[in-house]
Structure formats: structure tokens, C-alpha cells
Amino acid sequence: MDILIAGGGIGGLTAALALERFGHTVRVVEQAGVIQEVGAGLQISPNGMRVLNALGLSARVMRDAFRPEGIEMRMGRSGRVVFDVPLRRKGEGRWGAEYVHLHRADLIEALKDMLLERASDALLLGRQVERYTQDSDGVKLHLVGGEVLEADLLVAADGIHSVIREQLLGPDVPRFTGNVAWRATVPMTELGDLIPPPTACAWVGSKRHAVTYRLRRGSLANFVGVVERRDWKVESWAEEGTREDALKDFRKWNPIITRLIERADVLNRWALFDREPLESWYDGRVVLLGDACHPMLPFLAQGAVMSIEDAYVLADALKRADSVAGALADYEGRRKPRTAKVQAGARANAKLFHRAGPIGRATTFGPMAIGARIAPEFVKSRLDWIYGHDVTDVPVAKPPNK
């Protein structure tokens, strides 16, 4: 098939690679003039790494990755460990792949480079989507400026404000969650002896939490801090905040957190939005993928990974079905229950991480700490449904000879 993909982010590029690998011709339409990624860190859990492994990307990705020693939770002010889950060999043996930390720009670069190696003309940059039309024979993508592209299928991977999703399902407004996130990266050499642990670490507190981990083989510290507030709803990864405001939000927190804020060159902040699960993900020859249909809160670190899973399942569904309609129904049927469950889990973690009041924190995190010491395998088992999920449990079709 000839397939158009709107959006050159992680979901769109992974979809392009998966679809090309299964023998389709792909074109990625991106409104930016250059493929790049704003933002900072990503956690790619084993369920996402299985897909990258299947697509032949693991060696390229690991070149820039950091391999954390574990996943842990700490109290935001004292730094006391609530629980920790070892990774490395233990995690790989349990879940079938590694858990890695990546800079978003590094993953985008790896995806883009491999796509251009396989299909040198697959990227159409500087094209802005206006609308689509379709009939039983194909779909047309109309671009700003009058250009029209034709294909057998259109994949909308154009994010939470998807133009294609709005045309497909009608206008709506994503739900503001009442949370605003800070983000920054800081060279480890700037932090002295106050460096974040070599883990994926959630620091929890009253109506706020922070996440720290390392990037680029451990040379860079990544910080995300989430605070409950209702008076700021700007959803822009490029919006800058002041150091004074960030320090105020994390006043009296552990010195590791405040040192990260103090040494960051730039502190960006953005409001966190999501939406309830959609009734349908496709219509005719148009299908949604990633944040266009299931934007995720970052509290399970699964937003990018869900898009990666989507991409592989869509390619597999098209391989198995006798028709486009059958393939898209199969894709939606496999993905909608899982992504809805992950969305719900992320929302639940927001409440868990932000327990207010000393009694609420003691009655929540105290039993968690005791349980982690008494029954460590139980803590791991709580992650099995996410990390042990394998969308690549069928053989990948070999690339056709060209």
C-alpha cells in the first residue's frame, strides 16, 4: 500500500519504519522544515524496547542511552526510599528487554536516520496539513498552499491538537488536569555531590512530585517537576518559567532537587492535558495513532511507548487483514483497551504521588515501604501488565527486495 503519515514525531516515524518494514511505501508529512524534537528525556520501558529491537534499532538507540539500575520512589523532602525495583539483568530477564533512558532528540534522530536509509524520499518537510477527503478507492491529503497528496491510507500521528482527529470526530477541548510540569536538563558536572540517583526516581510530596533520571550515557541529568495549580494553562513545550517560581514550587525539598533547579540554564513549563478515550480511532481510510487519540499524562512514563506500540500493531494489523476496514478494526480493538488502561493508571499515579497531609502520606507510603521490604516480588508484579506486554509476538516480515 501507499501510506501517508501526518506528523514526524516519535509515533509517526516509528509507524513509518514499521510499515516500510512490512513492505508498504510510506511518506511522512511534517509541517516543520526540519525533523527535530523539543523536550528532554524519555523513559523507554521493556515493552517499547521490544518494538525498537524488532525494527532493528536497538544498537543505534543504545549508543546514546543510559541504563538505569532500577525504578524507585523517594520522599520529596527527606529523600527516604519508599521502594526500589532492580532493573538491568533482573528486569530484562523478567520482561524480555532492557529499560533505558533516552534524550528525545536522540531517539528522533535514530528513527529519522534509519527511515532515510530505507526510503530516502520518505520525508516531506515544511508541509502543513489542512484537511483530507476520501472515497472507496483512496484518500487525499490537502495541504496549506494547495498541494494534494494521494494514498491508500492516511495515518494521523499529529499530536494532541490533531487537525485530522478534529475533522474525523469533530472539535473538542482536551481536559486540563490541574497539573503544570517543569522540565530541565543539567550536565552532571554542574551538580557537584548532589547528583540524582542512577535510577528512574519519583520524588513524592504534597500536591507535587518530581522525577529524576540520567540521559546520554549518564552525562546529563533530567528533571521533571509537577505541581497542582489552576491558574496557568499554557500547553507549550517552549514556554519558559523563572527559577524563582520553580524554587518556590519545591521549597524545602531535597537538595538534589533544588540543586537541579538552581543549575538549570532554562526551566520550561507546560500545562498537562489529556482526554477521555475516544469512541472511534478510524473512519474509512483514515486512522489515528499516539497522542492524536490517547494523550497520556507522564505519571507512568508511557506516552512515547504507547505510540511506539501503536505503530507496530498497526503495521501488523495491515499485514494480517484482507481489507483496510478489517485491519483498522483489528488495530483499534487491540489498542484501545490497553491505552485506556494506561491512561487510567497514569491518572491514578497523579493522586498517589501527590498525597497531601502527613496522615495521608504516612498511611499511603508507610505500608508501601513495608510491603516492598517484605514482598519485593509483589512490587515487580504490579508492573508486569505494562512492561511484560509484547506487541511483537509474531514474526516480523522481512523487508522486500528493492
XYZ file of C-alpha atoms in Angstrom, residues 19-284:
266
model
C 5.033 -0.028 7.762
C 8.042 0.180 5.447
C 9.456 -2.971 7.015
C 6.216 -4.792 6.229
C 6.539 -3.802 2.559
C 4.491 -0.604 2.232
C 5.536 2.663 0.616
C 5.482 5.438 3.202
C 5.626 9.230 3.152
C 5.823 11.277 6.346
C 4.309 14.760 6.100
C 5.768 17.148 8.681
C 4.948 20.842 8.986
C 8.367 21.766 10.373
C 11.144 22.462 7.933
C 13.478 20.082 9.773
C 12.860 16.946 11.810
C 13.828 17.734 15.375
C 12.451 17.306 18.873
C 11.942 19.800 21.622
C 11.774 18.496 25.133
C 14.208 16.441 27.095
C 14.161 12.919 28.492
C 12.238 9.754 27.732
C 11.921 6.513 29.608
C 11.627 3.589 27.208
C 10.401 0.594 29.184
C 10.831 -3.026 28.022
C 7.515 -3.079 26.162
C 8.752 -0.199 23.978
C 12.260 -1.618 23.566
C 10.757 -4.845 22.200
C 9.441 -2.837 19.247
C 12.703 -0.961 18.700
C 14.541 -4.294 18.831
C 12.167 -5.800 16.262
C 12.710 -2.838 13.940
C 16.495 -3.199 14.136
C 17.021 -0.006 16.129
C 18.367 -1.317 19.410
C 22.091 -0.939 18.661
C 21.628 2.609 17.383
C 19.452 3.569 20.359
C 21.793 2.064 22.950
C 24.638 4.170 21.609
C 23.140 7.245 23.312
C 21.103 5.622 26.085
C 21.526 5.397 29.840
C 20.722 2.077 31.510
C 19.229 2.788 34.962
C 19.934 0.481 37.858
C 16.310 0.449 38.922
C 13.000 2.211 39.457
C 12.457 3.824 42.815
C 10.227 6.115 44.829
C 11.575 8.565 47.409
C 10.008 11.105 49.714
C 10.448 14.543 48.184
C 11.820 16.356 51.219
C 13.769 13.736 53.141
C 14.893 11.627 50.185
C 13.963 8.470 52.099
C 13.485 5.481 49.781
C 9.932 4.077 49.767
C 10.684 1.210 47.385
C 13.057 0.273 44.602
C 12.771 -2.242 41.773
C 16.095 -3.516 40.358
C 16.468 -3.451 36.586
C 19.434 -4.382 34.415
C 19.647 -8.172 34.143
C 16.831 -8.844 36.595
C 14.440 -6.603 34.705
C 15.489 -7.873 31.296
C 15.034 -11.466 32.444
C 11.561 -10.747 33.757
C 10.241 -8.505 30.981
C 12.250 -9.592 27.956
C 14.026 -6.336 27.087
C 16.006 -3.521 28.654
C 14.703 -0.392 30.344
C 16.556 2.674 29.027
C 16.590 6.454 29.281
C 16.961 8.494 26.102
C 17.020 12.127 25.117
C 14.047 12.743 22.842
C 16.289 14.312 20.228
C 18.470 11.183 20.145
C 15.508 8.865 19.565
C 14.086 11.127 16.869
C 17.485 11.215 15.161
C 17.789 7.422 15.269
C 14.297 6.916 13.824
C 14.826 9.511 11.117
C 18.224 8.178 10.071
C 17.015 4.609 9.738
C 13.935 5.689 7.776
C 16.054 7.649 5.308
C 18.391 4.663 4.922
C 15.437 2.526 3.909
C 13.440 5.123 1.970
C 15.455 8.218 1.073
C 12.439 10.172 -0.198
C 10.084 9.321 2.694
C 10.188 12.699 4.474
C 8.119 15.596 3.138
C 9.079 18.587 5.283
C 7.565 22.038 5.513
C 4.056 20.817 4.642
C 1.134 21.807 6.845
C -1.987 19.653 6.861
C -5.281 21.404 6.138
C -7.818 18.593 5.665
C -8.438 15.262 3.971
C -11.001 13.826 1.566
C -11.567 10.168 0.781
C -13.611 7.668 -1.171
C -13.638 3.903 -1.531
C -10.520 3.921 -3.698
C -8.206 6.142 -1.657
C -7.590 9.218 0.464
C -6.333 12.689 -0.423
C -4.418 14.884 1.997
C -4.895 18.577 1.269
C -2.044 20.798 2.419
C -1.935 24.522 3.141
C -0.939 26.172 -0.120
C -2.959 23.857 -2.351
C -0.765 20.752 -2.685
C -2.711 17.472 -2.642
C -1.183 14.077 -1.855
C -2.932 10.803 -2.642
C -2.581 7.440 -0.898
C -4.349 4.231 0.085
C -4.270 5.084 3.804
C -3.706 8.145 5.995
C -2.235 7.745 9.482
C -2.751 10.729 11.780
C 0.202 10.981 14.174
C -0.102 14.746 14.514
C -0.410 15.040 18.281
C -2.929 16.133 20.887
C -4.137 19.043 18.708
C -4.507 16.819 15.634
C -6.122 18.553 12.666
C -7.095 15.174 11.265
C -8.671 13.965 14.523
C -10.791 17.116 14.682
C -12.074 16.576 11.150
C -12.677 12.885 11.804
C -14.501 13.225 15.130
C -15.398 16.891 15.435
C -13.937 19.639 17.625
C -13.322 19.116 21.305
C -11.158 20.561 24.036
C -8.570 18.398 25.805
C -9.101 18.192 29.574
C -6.792 20.315 31.709
C -5.679 18.083 34.572
C -4.870 20.813 37.067
C -1.162 19.974 36.842
C 1.696 22.054 35.477
C 5.084 20.479 34.757
C 8.573 21.953 34.920
C 11.354 20.362 32.903
C 15.076 20.899 32.579
C 18.320 19.117 31.802
C 21.578 19.839 33.598
C 25.095 18.477 32.910
C 26.119 16.162 35.732
C 29.361 18.092 36.076
C 27.341 21.117 37.277
C 25.798 19.307 40.243
C 28.785 18.565 42.445
C 27.977 15.902 45.040
C 24.213 16.472 44.723
C 23.599 14.213 41.738
C 20.350 12.309 41.129
C 20.496 8.546 41.715
C 21.222 6.256 38.737
C 17.570 5.229 38.623
C 14.193 6.294 37.333
C 13.262 8.068 40.550
C 9.897 9.563 41.537
C 10.119 12.020 44.445
C 6.679 12.369 46.051
C 5.135 15.090 48.171
C 2.077 17.150 48.979
C 0.287 18.240 45.772
C 3.506 17.904 43.783
C 6.165 15.430 42.733
C 9.413 15.322 40.799
C 11.089 12.754 38.563
C 14.828 12.499 38.004
C 16.894 10.277 35.767
C 20.040 10.374 33.660
C 20.495 10.756 29.915
C 23.240 10.400 27.295
C 25.197 7.639 28.972
C 24.873 9.387 32.300
C 26.345 12.741 31.322
C 23.085 14.672 31.649
C 20.525 14.852 34.463
C 16.850 15.123 33.535
C 14.362 16.842 35.852
C 10.575 16.957 35.642
C 8.606 18.615 38.429
C 4.793 18.541 38.513
C 2.735 20.929 40.660
C -1.021 21.221 41.116
C -2.356 24.622 40.096
C -5.371 26.024 38.251
C -4.196 29.466 37.181
C -1.816 28.561 34.336
C -2.957 26.552 31.323
C -0.382 27.195 28.581
C 0.397 23.954 26.747
C 3.733 24.758 25.131
C 6.961 22.833 25.475
C 8.869 26.013 24.641
C 7.339 28.245 27.339
C 9.941 29.348 29.876
C 9.382 29.896 33.588
C 11.518 31.618 36.177
C 13.952 29.940 38.528
C 12.318 31.780 41.429
C 8.910 30.260 40.662
C 10.361 26.754 40.306
C 12.252 27.035 43.588
C 9.096 28.296 45.265
C 7.180 25.271 43.982
C 9.802 22.949 45.511
C 10.711 24.944 48.609
C 12.340 22.861 51.373
C 12.623 19.849 49.098
C 15.618 17.551 48.995
C 18.826 19.392 47.995
C 19.212 17.116 44.955
C 16.001 18.614 43.548
C 16.760 22.229 44.436
C 20.314 21.935 43.050
C 18.898 20.777 39.702
C 16.635 23.824 39.591
C 19.442 26.184 40.626
C 21.866 24.907 37.961
C 19.445 24.637 35.028
C 20.118 27.119 32.216
C 16.479 27.007 31.113
C 13.386 25.895 33.016
C 10.464 25.189 30.726
C 6.952 24.554 31.946
C 3.757 23.342 30.345
C 0.223 22.554 31.405
C -0.750 18.882 31.315
C -3.808 17.881 29.296
C -5.398 14.580 28.413
C -8.758 13.410 27.079
C -11.159 10.607 27.743
C -10.871 7.539 25.460
C -12.368 8.219 22.035
C -15.318 6.275 20.674
C -13.544 5.538 17.403
C -9.986 5.726 16.109
C -10.677 5.476 12.387
C -13.043 6.298 9.561
C -12.709 4.744 6.143
